[in-house]
Coordinates of C-alpha atoms and ligand atoms in Angstrom, one line a residue:
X1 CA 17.1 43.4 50.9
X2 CA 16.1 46.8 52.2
X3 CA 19.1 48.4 54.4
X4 CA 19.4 51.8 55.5
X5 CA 21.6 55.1 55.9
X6 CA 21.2 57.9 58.2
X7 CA 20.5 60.9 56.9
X8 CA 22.0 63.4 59.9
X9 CA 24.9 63.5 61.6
X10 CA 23.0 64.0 65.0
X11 CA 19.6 61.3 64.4
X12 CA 17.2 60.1 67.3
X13 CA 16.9 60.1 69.9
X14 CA 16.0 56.2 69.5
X15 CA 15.2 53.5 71.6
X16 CA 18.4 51.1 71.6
X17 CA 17.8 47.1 72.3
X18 CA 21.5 46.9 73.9
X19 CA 21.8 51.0 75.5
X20 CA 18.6 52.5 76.2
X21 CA 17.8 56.1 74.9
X22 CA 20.3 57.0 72.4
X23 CA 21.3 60.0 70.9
X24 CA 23.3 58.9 67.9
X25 CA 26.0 60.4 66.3
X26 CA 26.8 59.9 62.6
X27 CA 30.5 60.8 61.7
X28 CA 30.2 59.7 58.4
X29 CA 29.0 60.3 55.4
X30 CA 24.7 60.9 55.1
X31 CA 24.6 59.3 51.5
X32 CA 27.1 56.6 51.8
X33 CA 28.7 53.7 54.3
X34 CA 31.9 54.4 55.0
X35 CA 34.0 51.0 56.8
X36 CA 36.6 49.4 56.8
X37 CA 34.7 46.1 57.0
X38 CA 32.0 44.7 54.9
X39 CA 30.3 43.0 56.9
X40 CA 27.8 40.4 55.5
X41 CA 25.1 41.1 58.0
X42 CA 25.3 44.9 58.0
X43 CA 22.3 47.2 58.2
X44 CA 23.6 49.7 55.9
X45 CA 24.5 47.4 53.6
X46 CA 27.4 46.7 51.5
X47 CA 30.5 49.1 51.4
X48 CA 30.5 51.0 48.3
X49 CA 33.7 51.3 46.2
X50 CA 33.5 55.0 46.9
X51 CA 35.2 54.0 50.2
X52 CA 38.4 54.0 47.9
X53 CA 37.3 57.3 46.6
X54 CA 37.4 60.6 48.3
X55 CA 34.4 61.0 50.6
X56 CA 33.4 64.4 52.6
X57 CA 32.8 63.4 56.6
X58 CA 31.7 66.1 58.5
X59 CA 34.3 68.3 60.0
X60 CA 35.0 68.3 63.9
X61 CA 33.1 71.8 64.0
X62 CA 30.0 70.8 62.5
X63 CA 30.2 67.6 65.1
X64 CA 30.0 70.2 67.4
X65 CA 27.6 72.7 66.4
X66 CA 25.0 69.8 65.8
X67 CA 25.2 68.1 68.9
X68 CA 25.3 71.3 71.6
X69 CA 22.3 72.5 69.6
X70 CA 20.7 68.9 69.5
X71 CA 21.4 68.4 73.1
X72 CA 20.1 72.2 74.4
X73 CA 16.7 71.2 72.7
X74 CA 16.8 67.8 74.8
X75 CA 17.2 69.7 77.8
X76 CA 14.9 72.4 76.9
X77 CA 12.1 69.1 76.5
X78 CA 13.2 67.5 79.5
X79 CA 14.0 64.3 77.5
X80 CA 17.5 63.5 78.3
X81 CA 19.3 60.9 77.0
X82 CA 21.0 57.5 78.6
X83 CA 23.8 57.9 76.0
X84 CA 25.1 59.6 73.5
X85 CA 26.1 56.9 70.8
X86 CA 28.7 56.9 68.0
X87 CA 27.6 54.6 65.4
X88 CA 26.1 55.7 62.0
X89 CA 26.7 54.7 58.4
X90 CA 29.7 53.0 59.0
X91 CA 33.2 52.8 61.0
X92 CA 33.6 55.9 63.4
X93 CA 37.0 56.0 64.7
X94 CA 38.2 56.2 60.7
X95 CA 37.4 59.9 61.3
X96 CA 40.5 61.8 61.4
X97 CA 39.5 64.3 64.3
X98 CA 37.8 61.3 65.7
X99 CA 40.1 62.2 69.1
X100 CA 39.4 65.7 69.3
X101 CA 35.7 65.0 68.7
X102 CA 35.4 63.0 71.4
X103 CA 37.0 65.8 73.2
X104 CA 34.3 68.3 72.4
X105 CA 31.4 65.7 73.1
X106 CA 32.6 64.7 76.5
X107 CA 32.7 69.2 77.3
X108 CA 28.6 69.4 75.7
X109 CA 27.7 66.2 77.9
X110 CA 29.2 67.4 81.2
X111 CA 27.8 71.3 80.5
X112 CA 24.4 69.6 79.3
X113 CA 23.6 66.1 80.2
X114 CA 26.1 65.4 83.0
X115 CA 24.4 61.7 83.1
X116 CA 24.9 60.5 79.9
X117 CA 27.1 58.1 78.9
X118 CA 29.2 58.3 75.8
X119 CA 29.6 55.3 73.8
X120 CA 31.2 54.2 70.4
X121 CA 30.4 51.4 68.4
X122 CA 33.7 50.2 67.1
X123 CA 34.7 47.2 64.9
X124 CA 38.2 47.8 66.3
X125 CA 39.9 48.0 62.9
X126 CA 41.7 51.6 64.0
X127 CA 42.7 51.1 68.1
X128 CA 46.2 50.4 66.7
X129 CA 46.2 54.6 66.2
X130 CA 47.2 55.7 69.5
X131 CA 44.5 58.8 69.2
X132 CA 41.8 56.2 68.6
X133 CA 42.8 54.3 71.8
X134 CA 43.4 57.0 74.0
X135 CA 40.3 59.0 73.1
X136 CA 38.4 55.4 74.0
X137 CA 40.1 55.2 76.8
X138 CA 38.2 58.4 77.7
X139 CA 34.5 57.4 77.4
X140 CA 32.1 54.5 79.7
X141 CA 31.2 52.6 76.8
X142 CA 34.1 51.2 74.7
X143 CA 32.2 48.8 72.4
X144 CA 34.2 46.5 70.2
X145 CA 33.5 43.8 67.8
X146 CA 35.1 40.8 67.9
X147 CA 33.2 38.5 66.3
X148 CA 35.4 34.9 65.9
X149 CA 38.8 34.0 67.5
X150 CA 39.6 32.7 63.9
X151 CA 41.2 35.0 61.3
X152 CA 39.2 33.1 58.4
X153 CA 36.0 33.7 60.0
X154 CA 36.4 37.3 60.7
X155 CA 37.6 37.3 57.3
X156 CA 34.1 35.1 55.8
X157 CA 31.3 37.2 58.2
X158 CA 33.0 40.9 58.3
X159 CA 35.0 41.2 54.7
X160 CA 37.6 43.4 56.4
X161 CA 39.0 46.1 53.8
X162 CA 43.1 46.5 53.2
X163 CA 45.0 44.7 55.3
X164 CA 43.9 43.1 58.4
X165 CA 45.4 41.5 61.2
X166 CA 43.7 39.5 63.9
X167 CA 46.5 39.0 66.5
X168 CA 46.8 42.6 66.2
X169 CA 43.5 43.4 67.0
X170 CA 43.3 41.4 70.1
X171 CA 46.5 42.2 71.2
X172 CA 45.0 46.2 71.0
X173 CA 41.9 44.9 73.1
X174 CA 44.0 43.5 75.4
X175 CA 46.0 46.7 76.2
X176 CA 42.5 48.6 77.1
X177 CA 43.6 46.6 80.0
X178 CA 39.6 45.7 80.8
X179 CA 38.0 49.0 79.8
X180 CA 36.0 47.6 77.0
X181 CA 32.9 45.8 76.2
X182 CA 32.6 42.9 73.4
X183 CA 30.3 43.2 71.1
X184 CA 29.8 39.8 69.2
X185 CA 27.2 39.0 66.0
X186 CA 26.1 35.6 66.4
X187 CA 24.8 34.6 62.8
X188 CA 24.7 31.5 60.4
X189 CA 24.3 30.8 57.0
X190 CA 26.3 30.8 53.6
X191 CA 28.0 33.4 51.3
X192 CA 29.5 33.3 48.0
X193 CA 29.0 29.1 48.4
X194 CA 31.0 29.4 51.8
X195 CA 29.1 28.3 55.0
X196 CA 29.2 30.6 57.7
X197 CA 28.6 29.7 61.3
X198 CA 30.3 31.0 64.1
X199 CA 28.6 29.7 66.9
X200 CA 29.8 26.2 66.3
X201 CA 31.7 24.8 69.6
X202 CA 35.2 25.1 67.8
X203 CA 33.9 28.8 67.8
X204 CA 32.3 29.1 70.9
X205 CA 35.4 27.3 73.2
X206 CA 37.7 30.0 71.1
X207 CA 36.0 33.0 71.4
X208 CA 35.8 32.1 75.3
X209 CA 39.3 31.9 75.7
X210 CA 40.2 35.1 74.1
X211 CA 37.6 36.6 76.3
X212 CA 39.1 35.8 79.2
X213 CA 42.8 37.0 78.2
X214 CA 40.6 40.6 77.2
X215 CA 38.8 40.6 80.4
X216 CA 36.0 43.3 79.2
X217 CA 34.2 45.1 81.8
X218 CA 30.1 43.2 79.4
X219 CA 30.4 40.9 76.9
X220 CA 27.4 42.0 74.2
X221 CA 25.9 38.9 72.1
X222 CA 22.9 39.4 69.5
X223 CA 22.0 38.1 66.4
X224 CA 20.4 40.4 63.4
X225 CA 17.4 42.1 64.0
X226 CA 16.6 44.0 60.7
X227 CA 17.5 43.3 56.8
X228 CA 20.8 42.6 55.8
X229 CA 22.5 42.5 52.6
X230 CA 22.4 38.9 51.4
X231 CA 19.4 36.8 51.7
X232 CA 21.2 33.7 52.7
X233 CA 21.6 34.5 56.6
X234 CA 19.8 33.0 59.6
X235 CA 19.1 34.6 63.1
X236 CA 20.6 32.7 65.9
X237 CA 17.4 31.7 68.1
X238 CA 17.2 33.2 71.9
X239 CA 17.5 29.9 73.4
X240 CA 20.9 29.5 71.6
X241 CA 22.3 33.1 72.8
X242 CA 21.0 32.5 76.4
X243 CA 23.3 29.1 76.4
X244 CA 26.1 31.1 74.9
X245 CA 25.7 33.5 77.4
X246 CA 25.4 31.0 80.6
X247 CA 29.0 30.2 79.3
X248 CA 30.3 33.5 79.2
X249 CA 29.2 34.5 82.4
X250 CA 30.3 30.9 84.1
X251 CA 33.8 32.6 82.9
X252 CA 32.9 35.5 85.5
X253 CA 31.6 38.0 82.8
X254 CA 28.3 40.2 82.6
X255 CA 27.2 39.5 79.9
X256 CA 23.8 41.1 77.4
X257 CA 21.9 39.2 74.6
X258 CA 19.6 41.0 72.4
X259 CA 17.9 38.6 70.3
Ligands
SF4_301 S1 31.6 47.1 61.1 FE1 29.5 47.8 61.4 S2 29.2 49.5 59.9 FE2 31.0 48.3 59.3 S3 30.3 46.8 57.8 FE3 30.3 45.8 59.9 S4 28.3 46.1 60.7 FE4 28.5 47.5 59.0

């Protein structure tokens, strides 16, 4: 199915369904994804082997350059926006001046656009670094994705690459000590003859539990939107994320659903 790359390291800004006008910010590459998942629902679509090969990410000066220009222009139009968003073709925080890049982004917004926020859009693979978890430490919007409490789910719906280690993660989201947000896919549907569903209750009643030992500031739910990879995936419908989310926030958390 039709997926997509970015083709700047500074696009929009666009209209996001979960953060309102976003500026984006694309640390990878503008011709290839770049993860360390492979998730079966992503909109760039697969990861290419040429993750294993040598890839050329922008450098922490370019980061810069792009984004004071990018946001002088805003200002100069009036059109500020809500937040200035790391996402992109792939996993941010794999950047290795992903720290000191946050660095420079949080000087431009308080010369520029004092009221923006700064978020990143994580799939937490990397908050073991310390660098990684300090520098998200830093910003408002901490997003990370945790989509099951079971290792062989995470392992079925995102494909993470090398080694991966779910008790790890969590324990990581549990030292940001509350100062992150969940950001969960909600999907169904079968892959390489496996059935995929992680909004089953064995799923749900999990996921719950180790929401409440993370204690995020939101929790985020949603379900696709635009074309994935395989063809073999259904959305969750509204009324199932709204009952979803009556649960999460009966566990005391605000909660968004984007359907
Ligand atoms: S973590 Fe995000 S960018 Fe990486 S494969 Fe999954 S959806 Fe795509």
């Amino acid at each position: 199915m039709a997926t997509f790359l970015f083709d700047k390291i500074i696009f929009g800004p666009v209209k996001s369904r979960r953060l309102g006008v976003s500026l984006g910010i694309n640390l990878l590459p503008t011709d290839v994804k770049v993860c360390s998942f492979d998730c079966i629902y992503c909109e760039c679509g697969f990861t290419p082997k040429e993750y294993e090969e040598k890839v050329t990410l922008p450098t922490r000066a370019e980061v810069r350059e792009k984004l004071e220009a990018k946001l002088q222009e805003m200002v100069a139009e009036n059109e500020l926006p809500d937040v200035i968003t790391f996402a992109g073709n792939g996993e941010p925080t794999l950047h290795r001046e992903f720290a000191g890049i946050i660095d420079d982004t949080i000087e431009l917004r308080d010369k520029l656009t004092p009221k923006a926020r700064i978020a990143v859009l994580s799939n937490a693979t990397m908050i073991h670094r310390k660098p990684v978890f300090d520098a998200l430490l830093k910003i408002k919007d901490n997003i990370q994705k945790l989509d099951s409490a079971f290792e062989e789910t995470v392992k079925l719906l995102d494909c993470p690459k090398g080694n991966f280690d779910l008790k790890r993660t969590i324990e990581q989201l549990i030292a940001f000590n509350g100062k992150v947000i969940i950001q969960t896919m909600f999907v169904r549907g079968s892959f390489k003859g496996q059935e995929i569903d992680n909004t089953t209750e064995k799923e749900i009643a999990a996921w719950l539990e180790l929401l409440k030992k993370i204690n995020p500031l939101q929790v985020m739910i949603y379900t696709i939107a635009r074309d994935t990879p395989i063809e073999t995936l259904e959305k969750v419908s509204l009324q199932e994320l709204n009952s979803i989310a009556g649960r999460v926030r009966n566990a005391g958390f605000e909660v968004q659903v984007s359907g």
